[in-house]
PDB file of C-alpha atoms in Angstrom:
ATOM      1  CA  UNK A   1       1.784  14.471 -20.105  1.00 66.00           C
ATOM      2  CA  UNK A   2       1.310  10.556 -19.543  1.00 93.00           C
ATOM      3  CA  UNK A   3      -1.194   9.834 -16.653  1.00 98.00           C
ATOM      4  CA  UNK A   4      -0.079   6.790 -14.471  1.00 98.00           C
ATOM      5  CA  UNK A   5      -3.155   5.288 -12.937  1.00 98.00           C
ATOM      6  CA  UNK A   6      -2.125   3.416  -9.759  1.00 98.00           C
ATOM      7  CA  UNK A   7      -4.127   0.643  -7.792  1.00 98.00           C
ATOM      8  CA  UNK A   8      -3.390   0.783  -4.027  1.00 97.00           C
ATOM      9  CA  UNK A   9      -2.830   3.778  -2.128  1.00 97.00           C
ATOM     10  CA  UNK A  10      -0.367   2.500   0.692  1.00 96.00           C
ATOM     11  CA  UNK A  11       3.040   3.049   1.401  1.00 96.00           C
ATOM     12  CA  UNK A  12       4.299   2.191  -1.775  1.00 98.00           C
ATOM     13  CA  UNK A  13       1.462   3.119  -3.992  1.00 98.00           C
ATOM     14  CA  UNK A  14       1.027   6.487  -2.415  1.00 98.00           C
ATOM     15  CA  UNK A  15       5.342   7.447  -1.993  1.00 98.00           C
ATOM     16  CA  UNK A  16       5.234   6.190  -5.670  1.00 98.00           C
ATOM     17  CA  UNK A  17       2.294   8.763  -6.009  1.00 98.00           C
ATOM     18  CA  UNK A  18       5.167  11.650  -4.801  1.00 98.00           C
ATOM     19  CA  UNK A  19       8.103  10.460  -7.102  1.00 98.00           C
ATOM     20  CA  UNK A  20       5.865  10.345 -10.026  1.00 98.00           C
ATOM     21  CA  UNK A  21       4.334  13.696  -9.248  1.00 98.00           C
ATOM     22  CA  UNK A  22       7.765  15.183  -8.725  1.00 97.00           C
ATOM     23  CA  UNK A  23       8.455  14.033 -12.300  1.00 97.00           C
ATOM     24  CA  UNK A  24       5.482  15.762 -13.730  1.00 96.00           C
ATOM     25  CA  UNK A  25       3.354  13.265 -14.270  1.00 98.00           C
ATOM     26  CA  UNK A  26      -0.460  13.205 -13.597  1.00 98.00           C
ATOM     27  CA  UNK A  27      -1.656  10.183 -11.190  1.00 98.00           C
ATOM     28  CA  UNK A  28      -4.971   8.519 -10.379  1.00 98.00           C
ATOM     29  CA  UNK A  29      -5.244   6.776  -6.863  1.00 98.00           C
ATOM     30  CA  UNK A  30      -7.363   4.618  -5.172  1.00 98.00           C
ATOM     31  CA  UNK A  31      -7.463   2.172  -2.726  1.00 96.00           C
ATOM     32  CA  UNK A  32     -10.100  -0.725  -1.211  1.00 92.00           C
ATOM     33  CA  UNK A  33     -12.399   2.010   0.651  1.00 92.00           C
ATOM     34  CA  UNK A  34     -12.775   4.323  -1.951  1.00 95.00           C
ATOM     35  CA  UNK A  35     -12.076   7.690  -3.542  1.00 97.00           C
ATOM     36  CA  UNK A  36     -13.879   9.358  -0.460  1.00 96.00           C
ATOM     37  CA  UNK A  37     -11.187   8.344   2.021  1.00 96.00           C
ATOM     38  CA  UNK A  38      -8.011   9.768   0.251  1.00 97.00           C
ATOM     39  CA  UNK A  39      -8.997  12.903   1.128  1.00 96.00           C
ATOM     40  CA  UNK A  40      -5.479  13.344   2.837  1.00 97.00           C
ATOM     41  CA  UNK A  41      -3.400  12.030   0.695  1.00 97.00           C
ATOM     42  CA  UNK A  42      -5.083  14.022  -1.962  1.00 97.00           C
ATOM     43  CA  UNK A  43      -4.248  17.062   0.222  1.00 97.00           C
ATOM     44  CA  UNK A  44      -0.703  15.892   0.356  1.00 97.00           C
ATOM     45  CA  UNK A  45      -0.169  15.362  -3.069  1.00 98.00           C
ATOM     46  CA  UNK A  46      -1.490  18.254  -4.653  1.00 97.00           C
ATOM     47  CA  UNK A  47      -3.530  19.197  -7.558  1.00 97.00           C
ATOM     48  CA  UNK A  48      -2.014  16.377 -10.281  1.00 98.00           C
ATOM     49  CA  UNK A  49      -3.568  13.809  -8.126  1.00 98.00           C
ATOM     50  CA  UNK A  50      -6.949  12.198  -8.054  1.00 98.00           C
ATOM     51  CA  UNK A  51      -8.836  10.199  -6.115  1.00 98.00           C
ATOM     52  CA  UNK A  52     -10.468   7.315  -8.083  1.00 98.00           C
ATOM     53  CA  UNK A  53     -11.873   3.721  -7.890  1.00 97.00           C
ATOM     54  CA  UNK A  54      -9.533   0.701  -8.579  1.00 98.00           C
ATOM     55  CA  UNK A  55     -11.573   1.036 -11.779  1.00 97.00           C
ATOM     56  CA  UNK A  56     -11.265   4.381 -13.227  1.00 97.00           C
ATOM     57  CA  UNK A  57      -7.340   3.985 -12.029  1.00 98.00           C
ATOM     58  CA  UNK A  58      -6.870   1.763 -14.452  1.00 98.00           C
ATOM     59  CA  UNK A  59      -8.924   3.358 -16.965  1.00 98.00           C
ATOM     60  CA  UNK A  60      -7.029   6.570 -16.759  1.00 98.00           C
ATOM     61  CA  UNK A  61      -3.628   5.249 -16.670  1.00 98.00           C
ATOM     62  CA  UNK A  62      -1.199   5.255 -19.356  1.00 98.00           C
ATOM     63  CA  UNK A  63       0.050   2.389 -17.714  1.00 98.00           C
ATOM     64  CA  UNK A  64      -0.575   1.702 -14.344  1.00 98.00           C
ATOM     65  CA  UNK A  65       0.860   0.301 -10.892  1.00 98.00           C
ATOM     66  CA  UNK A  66      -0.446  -1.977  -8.966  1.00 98.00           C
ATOM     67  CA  UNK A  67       0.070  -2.048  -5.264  1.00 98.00           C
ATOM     68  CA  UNK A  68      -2.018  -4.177  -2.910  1.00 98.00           C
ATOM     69  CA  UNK A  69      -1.869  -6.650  -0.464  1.00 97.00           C
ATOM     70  CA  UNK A  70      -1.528  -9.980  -2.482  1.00 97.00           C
ATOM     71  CA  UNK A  71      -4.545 -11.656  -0.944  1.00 97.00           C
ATOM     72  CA  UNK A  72      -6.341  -8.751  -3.000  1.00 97.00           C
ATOM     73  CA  UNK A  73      -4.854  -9.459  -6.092  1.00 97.00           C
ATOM     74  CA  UNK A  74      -7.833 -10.976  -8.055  1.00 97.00           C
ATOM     75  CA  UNK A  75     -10.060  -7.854  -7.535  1.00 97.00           C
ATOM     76  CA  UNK A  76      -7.652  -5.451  -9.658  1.00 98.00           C
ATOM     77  CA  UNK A  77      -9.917  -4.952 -12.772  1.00 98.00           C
ATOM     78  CA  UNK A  78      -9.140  -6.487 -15.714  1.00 98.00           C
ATOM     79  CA  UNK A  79     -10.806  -5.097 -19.147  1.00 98.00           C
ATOM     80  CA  UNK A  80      -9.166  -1.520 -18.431  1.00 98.00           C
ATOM     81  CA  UNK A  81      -5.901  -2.821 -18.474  1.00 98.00           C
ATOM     82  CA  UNK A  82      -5.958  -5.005 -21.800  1.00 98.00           C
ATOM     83  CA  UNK A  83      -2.781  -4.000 -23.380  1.00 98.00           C
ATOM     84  CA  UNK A  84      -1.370  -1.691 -20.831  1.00 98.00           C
ATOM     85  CA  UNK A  85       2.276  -2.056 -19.377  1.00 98.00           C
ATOM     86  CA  UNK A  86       1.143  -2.647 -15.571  1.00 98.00           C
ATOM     87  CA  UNK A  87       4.296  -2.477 -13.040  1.00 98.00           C
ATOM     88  CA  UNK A  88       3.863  -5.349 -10.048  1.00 98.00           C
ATOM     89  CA  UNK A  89       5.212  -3.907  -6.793  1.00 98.00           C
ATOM     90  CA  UNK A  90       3.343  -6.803  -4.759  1.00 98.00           C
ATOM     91  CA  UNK A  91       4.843  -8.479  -2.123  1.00 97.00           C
ATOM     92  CA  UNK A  92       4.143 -11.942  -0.600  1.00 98.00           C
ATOM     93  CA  UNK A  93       3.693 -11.441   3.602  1.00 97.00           C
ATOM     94  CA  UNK A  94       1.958 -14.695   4.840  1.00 97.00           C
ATOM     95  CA  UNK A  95       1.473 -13.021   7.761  1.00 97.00           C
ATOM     96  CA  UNK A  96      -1.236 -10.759   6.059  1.00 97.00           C
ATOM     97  CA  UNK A  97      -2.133 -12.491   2.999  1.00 97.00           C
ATOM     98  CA  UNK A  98      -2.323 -15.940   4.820  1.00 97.00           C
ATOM     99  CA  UNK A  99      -0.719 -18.811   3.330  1.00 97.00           C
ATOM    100  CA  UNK A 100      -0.695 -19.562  -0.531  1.00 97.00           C
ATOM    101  CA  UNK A 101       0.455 -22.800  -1.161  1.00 97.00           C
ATOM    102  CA  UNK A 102       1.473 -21.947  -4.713  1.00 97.00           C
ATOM    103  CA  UNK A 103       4.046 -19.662  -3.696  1.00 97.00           C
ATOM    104  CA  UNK A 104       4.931 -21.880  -0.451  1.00 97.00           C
ATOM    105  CA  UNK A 105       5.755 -24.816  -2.723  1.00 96.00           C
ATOM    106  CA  UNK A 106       8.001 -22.622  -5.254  1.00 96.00           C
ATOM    107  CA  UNK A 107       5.269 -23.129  -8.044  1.00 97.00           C
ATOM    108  CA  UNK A 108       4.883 -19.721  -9.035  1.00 98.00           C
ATOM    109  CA  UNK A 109       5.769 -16.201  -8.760  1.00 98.00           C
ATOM    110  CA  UNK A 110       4.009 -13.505  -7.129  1.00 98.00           C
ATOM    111  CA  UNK A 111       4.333 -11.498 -10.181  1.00 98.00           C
ATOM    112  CA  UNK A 112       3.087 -14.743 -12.494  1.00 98.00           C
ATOM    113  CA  UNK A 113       0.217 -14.806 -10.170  1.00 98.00           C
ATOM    114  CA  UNK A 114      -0.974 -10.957 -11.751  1.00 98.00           C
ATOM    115  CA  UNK A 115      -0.075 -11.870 -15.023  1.00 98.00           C
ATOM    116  CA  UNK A 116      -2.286 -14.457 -14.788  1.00 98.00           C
ATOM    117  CA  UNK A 117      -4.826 -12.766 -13.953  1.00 98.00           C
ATOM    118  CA  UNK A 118      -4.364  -9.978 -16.253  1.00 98.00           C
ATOM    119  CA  UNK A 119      -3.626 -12.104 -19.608  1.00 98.00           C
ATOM    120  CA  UNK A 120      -3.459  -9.400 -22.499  1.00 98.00           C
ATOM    121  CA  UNK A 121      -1.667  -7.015 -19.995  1.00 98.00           C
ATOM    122  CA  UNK A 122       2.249  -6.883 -20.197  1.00 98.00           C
ATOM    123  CA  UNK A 123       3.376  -7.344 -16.913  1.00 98.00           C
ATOM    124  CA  UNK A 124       7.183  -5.707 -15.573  1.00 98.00           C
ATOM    125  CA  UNK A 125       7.742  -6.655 -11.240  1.00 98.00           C
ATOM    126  CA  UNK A 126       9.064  -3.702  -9.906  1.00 98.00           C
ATOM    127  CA  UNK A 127       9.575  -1.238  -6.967  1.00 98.00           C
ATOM    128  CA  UNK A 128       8.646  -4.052  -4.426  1.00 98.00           C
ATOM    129  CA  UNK A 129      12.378  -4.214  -3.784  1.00 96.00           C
ATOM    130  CA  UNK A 130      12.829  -0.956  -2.465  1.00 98.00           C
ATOM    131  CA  UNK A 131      11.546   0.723   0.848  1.00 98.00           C
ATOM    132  CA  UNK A 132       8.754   2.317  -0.085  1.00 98.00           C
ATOM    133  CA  UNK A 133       9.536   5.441   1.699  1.00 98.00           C
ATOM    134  CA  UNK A 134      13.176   5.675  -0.439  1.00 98.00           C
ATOM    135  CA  UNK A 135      11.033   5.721  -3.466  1.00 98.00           C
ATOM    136  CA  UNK A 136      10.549   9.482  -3.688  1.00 98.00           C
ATOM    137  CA  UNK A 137      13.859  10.449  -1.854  1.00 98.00           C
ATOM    138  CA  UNK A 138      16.598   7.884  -2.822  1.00 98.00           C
ATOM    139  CA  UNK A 139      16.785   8.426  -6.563  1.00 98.00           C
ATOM    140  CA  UNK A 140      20.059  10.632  -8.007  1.00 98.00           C
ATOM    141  CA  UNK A 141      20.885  11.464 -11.593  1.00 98.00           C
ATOM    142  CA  UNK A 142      21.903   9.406 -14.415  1.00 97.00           C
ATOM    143  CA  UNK A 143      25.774   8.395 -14.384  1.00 96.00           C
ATOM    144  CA  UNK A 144      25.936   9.172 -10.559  1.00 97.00           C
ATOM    145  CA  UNK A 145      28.311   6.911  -8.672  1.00 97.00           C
ATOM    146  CA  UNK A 146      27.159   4.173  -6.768  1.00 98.00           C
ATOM    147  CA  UNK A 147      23.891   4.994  -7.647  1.00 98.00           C
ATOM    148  CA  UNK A 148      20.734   2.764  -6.244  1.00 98.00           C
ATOM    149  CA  UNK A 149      19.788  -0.114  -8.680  1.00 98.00           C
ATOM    150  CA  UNK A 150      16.361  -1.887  -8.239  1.00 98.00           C
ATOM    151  CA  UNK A 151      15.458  -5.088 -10.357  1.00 98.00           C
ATOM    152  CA  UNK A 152      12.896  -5.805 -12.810  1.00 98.00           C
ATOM    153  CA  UNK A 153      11.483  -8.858 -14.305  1.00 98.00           C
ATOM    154  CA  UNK A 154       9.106  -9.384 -17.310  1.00 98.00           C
ATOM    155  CA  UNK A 155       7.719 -11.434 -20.434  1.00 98.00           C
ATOM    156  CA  UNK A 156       7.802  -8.363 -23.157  1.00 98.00           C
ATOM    157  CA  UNK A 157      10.866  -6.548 -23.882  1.00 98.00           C
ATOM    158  CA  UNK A 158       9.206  -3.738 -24.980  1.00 98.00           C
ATOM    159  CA  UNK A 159       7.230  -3.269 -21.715  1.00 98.00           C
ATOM    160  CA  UNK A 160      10.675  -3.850 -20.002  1.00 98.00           C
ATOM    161  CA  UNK A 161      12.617  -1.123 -21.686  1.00 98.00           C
ATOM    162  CA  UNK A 162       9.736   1.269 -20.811  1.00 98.00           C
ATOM    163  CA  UNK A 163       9.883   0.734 -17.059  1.00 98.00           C
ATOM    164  CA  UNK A 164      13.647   0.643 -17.431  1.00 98.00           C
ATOM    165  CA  UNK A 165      13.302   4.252 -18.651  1.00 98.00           C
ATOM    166  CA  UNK A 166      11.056   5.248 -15.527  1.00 98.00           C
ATOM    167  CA  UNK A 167      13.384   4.229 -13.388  1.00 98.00           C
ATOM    168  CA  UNK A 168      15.890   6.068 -15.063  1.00 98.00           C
ATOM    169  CA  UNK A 169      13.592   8.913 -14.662  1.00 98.00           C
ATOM    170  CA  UNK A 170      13.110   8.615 -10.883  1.00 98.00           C
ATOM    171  CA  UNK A 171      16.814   8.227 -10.657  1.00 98.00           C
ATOM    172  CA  UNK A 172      17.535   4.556 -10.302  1.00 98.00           C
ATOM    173  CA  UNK A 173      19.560   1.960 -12.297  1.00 98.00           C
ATOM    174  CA  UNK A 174      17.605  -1.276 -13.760  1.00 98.00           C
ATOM    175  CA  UNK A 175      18.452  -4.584 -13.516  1.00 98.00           C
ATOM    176  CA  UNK A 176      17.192  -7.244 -15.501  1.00 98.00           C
ATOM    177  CA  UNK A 177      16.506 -10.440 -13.456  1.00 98.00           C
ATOM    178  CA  UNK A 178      14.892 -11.869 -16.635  1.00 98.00           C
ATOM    179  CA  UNK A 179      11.499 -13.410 -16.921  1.00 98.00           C
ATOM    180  CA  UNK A 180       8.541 -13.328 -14.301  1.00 98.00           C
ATOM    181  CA  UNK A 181       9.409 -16.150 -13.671  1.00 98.00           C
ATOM    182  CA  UNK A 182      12.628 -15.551 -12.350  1.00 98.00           C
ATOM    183  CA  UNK A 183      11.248 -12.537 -10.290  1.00 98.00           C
ATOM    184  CA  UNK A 184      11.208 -15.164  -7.118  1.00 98.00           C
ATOM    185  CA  UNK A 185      14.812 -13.976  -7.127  1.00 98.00           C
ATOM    186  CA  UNK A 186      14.033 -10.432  -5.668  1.00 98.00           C
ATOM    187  CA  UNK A 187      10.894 -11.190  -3.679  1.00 97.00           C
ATOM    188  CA  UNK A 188      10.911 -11.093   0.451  1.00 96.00           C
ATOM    189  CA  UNK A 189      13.932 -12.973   2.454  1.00 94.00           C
ATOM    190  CA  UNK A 190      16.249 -13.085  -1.028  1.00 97.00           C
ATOM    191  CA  UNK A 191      19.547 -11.323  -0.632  1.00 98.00           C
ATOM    192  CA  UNK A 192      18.689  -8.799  -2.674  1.00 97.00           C
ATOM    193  CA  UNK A 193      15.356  -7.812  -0.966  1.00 98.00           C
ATOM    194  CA  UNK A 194      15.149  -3.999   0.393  1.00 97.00           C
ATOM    195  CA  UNK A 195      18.626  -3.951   0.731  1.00 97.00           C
ATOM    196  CA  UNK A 196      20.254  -0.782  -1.174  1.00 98.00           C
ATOM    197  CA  UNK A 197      22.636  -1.892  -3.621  1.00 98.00           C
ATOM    198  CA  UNK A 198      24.215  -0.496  -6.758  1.00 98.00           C
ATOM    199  CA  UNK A 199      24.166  -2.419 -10.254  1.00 98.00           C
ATOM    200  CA  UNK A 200      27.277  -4.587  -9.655  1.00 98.00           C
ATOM    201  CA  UNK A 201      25.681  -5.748  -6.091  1.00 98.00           C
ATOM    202  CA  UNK A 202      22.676  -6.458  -6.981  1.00 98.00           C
ATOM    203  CA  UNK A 203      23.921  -8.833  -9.804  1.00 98.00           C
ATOM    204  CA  UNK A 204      25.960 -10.592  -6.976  1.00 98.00           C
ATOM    205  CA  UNK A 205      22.880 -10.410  -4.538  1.00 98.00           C
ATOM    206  CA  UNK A 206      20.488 -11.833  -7.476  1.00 98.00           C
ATOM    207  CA  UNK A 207      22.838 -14.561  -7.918  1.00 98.00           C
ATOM    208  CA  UNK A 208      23.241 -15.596  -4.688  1.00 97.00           C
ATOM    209  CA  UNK A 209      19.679 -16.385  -4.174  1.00 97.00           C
ATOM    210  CA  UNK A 210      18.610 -19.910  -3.636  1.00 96.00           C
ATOM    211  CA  UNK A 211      15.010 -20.526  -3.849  1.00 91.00           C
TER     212      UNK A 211
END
């Protein structure tokens, strides 16, 4: 069974920690402090989760998630990840991260910023457009009416089709918002952001957005 590493143990990291584990998959956790204070969470999730630093995460992973404040970007390790699909569910909140003028001026992407930083890894943005707690509870089978749609954006098809097929998995529709560059489309204050829509409205919502 594939192992999905995942680097940031907070709301979404750790509800993504429960839909994945629901699923059958294996997961390795960590967060800032260290292994040694996920103690409950480990509790909570059971024995196919483990407690790990940011760097054995992303070791272990198949492919791997990355959820941290953005200000913390820069310190998810790199080498372990060198060709692994890593899934962006980072958010921009000035208000925590403090001001980045690169995102403030439209320059860049919050998801372009991780690619960046993680050159031979193939980058796909998302699950930072849903609340995190609807993560594990939200999804419903294939073909279901009006069923929940979250975007994704990415470079590599390939690494595309495979989160595509997660989401499938945890019971959501994909949407293709195109390149990471385009991701600025489905970050915080965009119609589309945290608001539940099905595949039809979150076309219209993605379209709507005005950067």
């Amino acid at each position: 069974m594939t192992t999905i590493g995942i680097i940031g143990a907070g709301n979404i990291g750790s509800n993504f920690a429960k839909a994945a584990i629901a699923k059958g998959y294996d997961v390795v956790i960590s967060n800032s402090r260290g292994p040694e204070t996920l103690g409950d969470l480990m509790s909570e999730l059971g024995a196919k989760a483990t407690a790990a630093t940011a760097e054995d995460a992303a070791t272990a992973g198949d492919f791997v998630l990355v959820a941290v404040p953005l200000k913390n970007y820069r310190e998810v390790p790199v080498d372990p990840l060198v060709g692994k699909l890593v899934i962006d569910a980072n958010n921009y909140y000035f208000e925590r991260d403090g001001q980045i003028p690169a995102l403030d001026n439209n320059e860049t992407t919050t998801a372009q910023m991780l690619q960046e930083h993680l050159p031979d890894s193939h980058v796909v943005k998302a699950f930072n457009n849903i609340p995190a707690k609807d993560i594990p509870t939200d999804g419903t089978a294939t073909g279901t009416e009006n069923r929940r749609a979250l975007p994704i954006a990415g470079n590599d098809a390939n690494a595309k089709e495979r989160v595509t097929a997660l989401l499938d998995e945890f019971g959501f529709d994909a949407v293709d918002v195109g390149p990471l560059e385009d991701s600025w489309r489905v970050e915080r204050d965009r119609p589309a952001y945290v608001v539940r829509s099905n595949a039809d409205e979150l076309r219209d919502r993605i379209a709507e957005a005005v950067r």
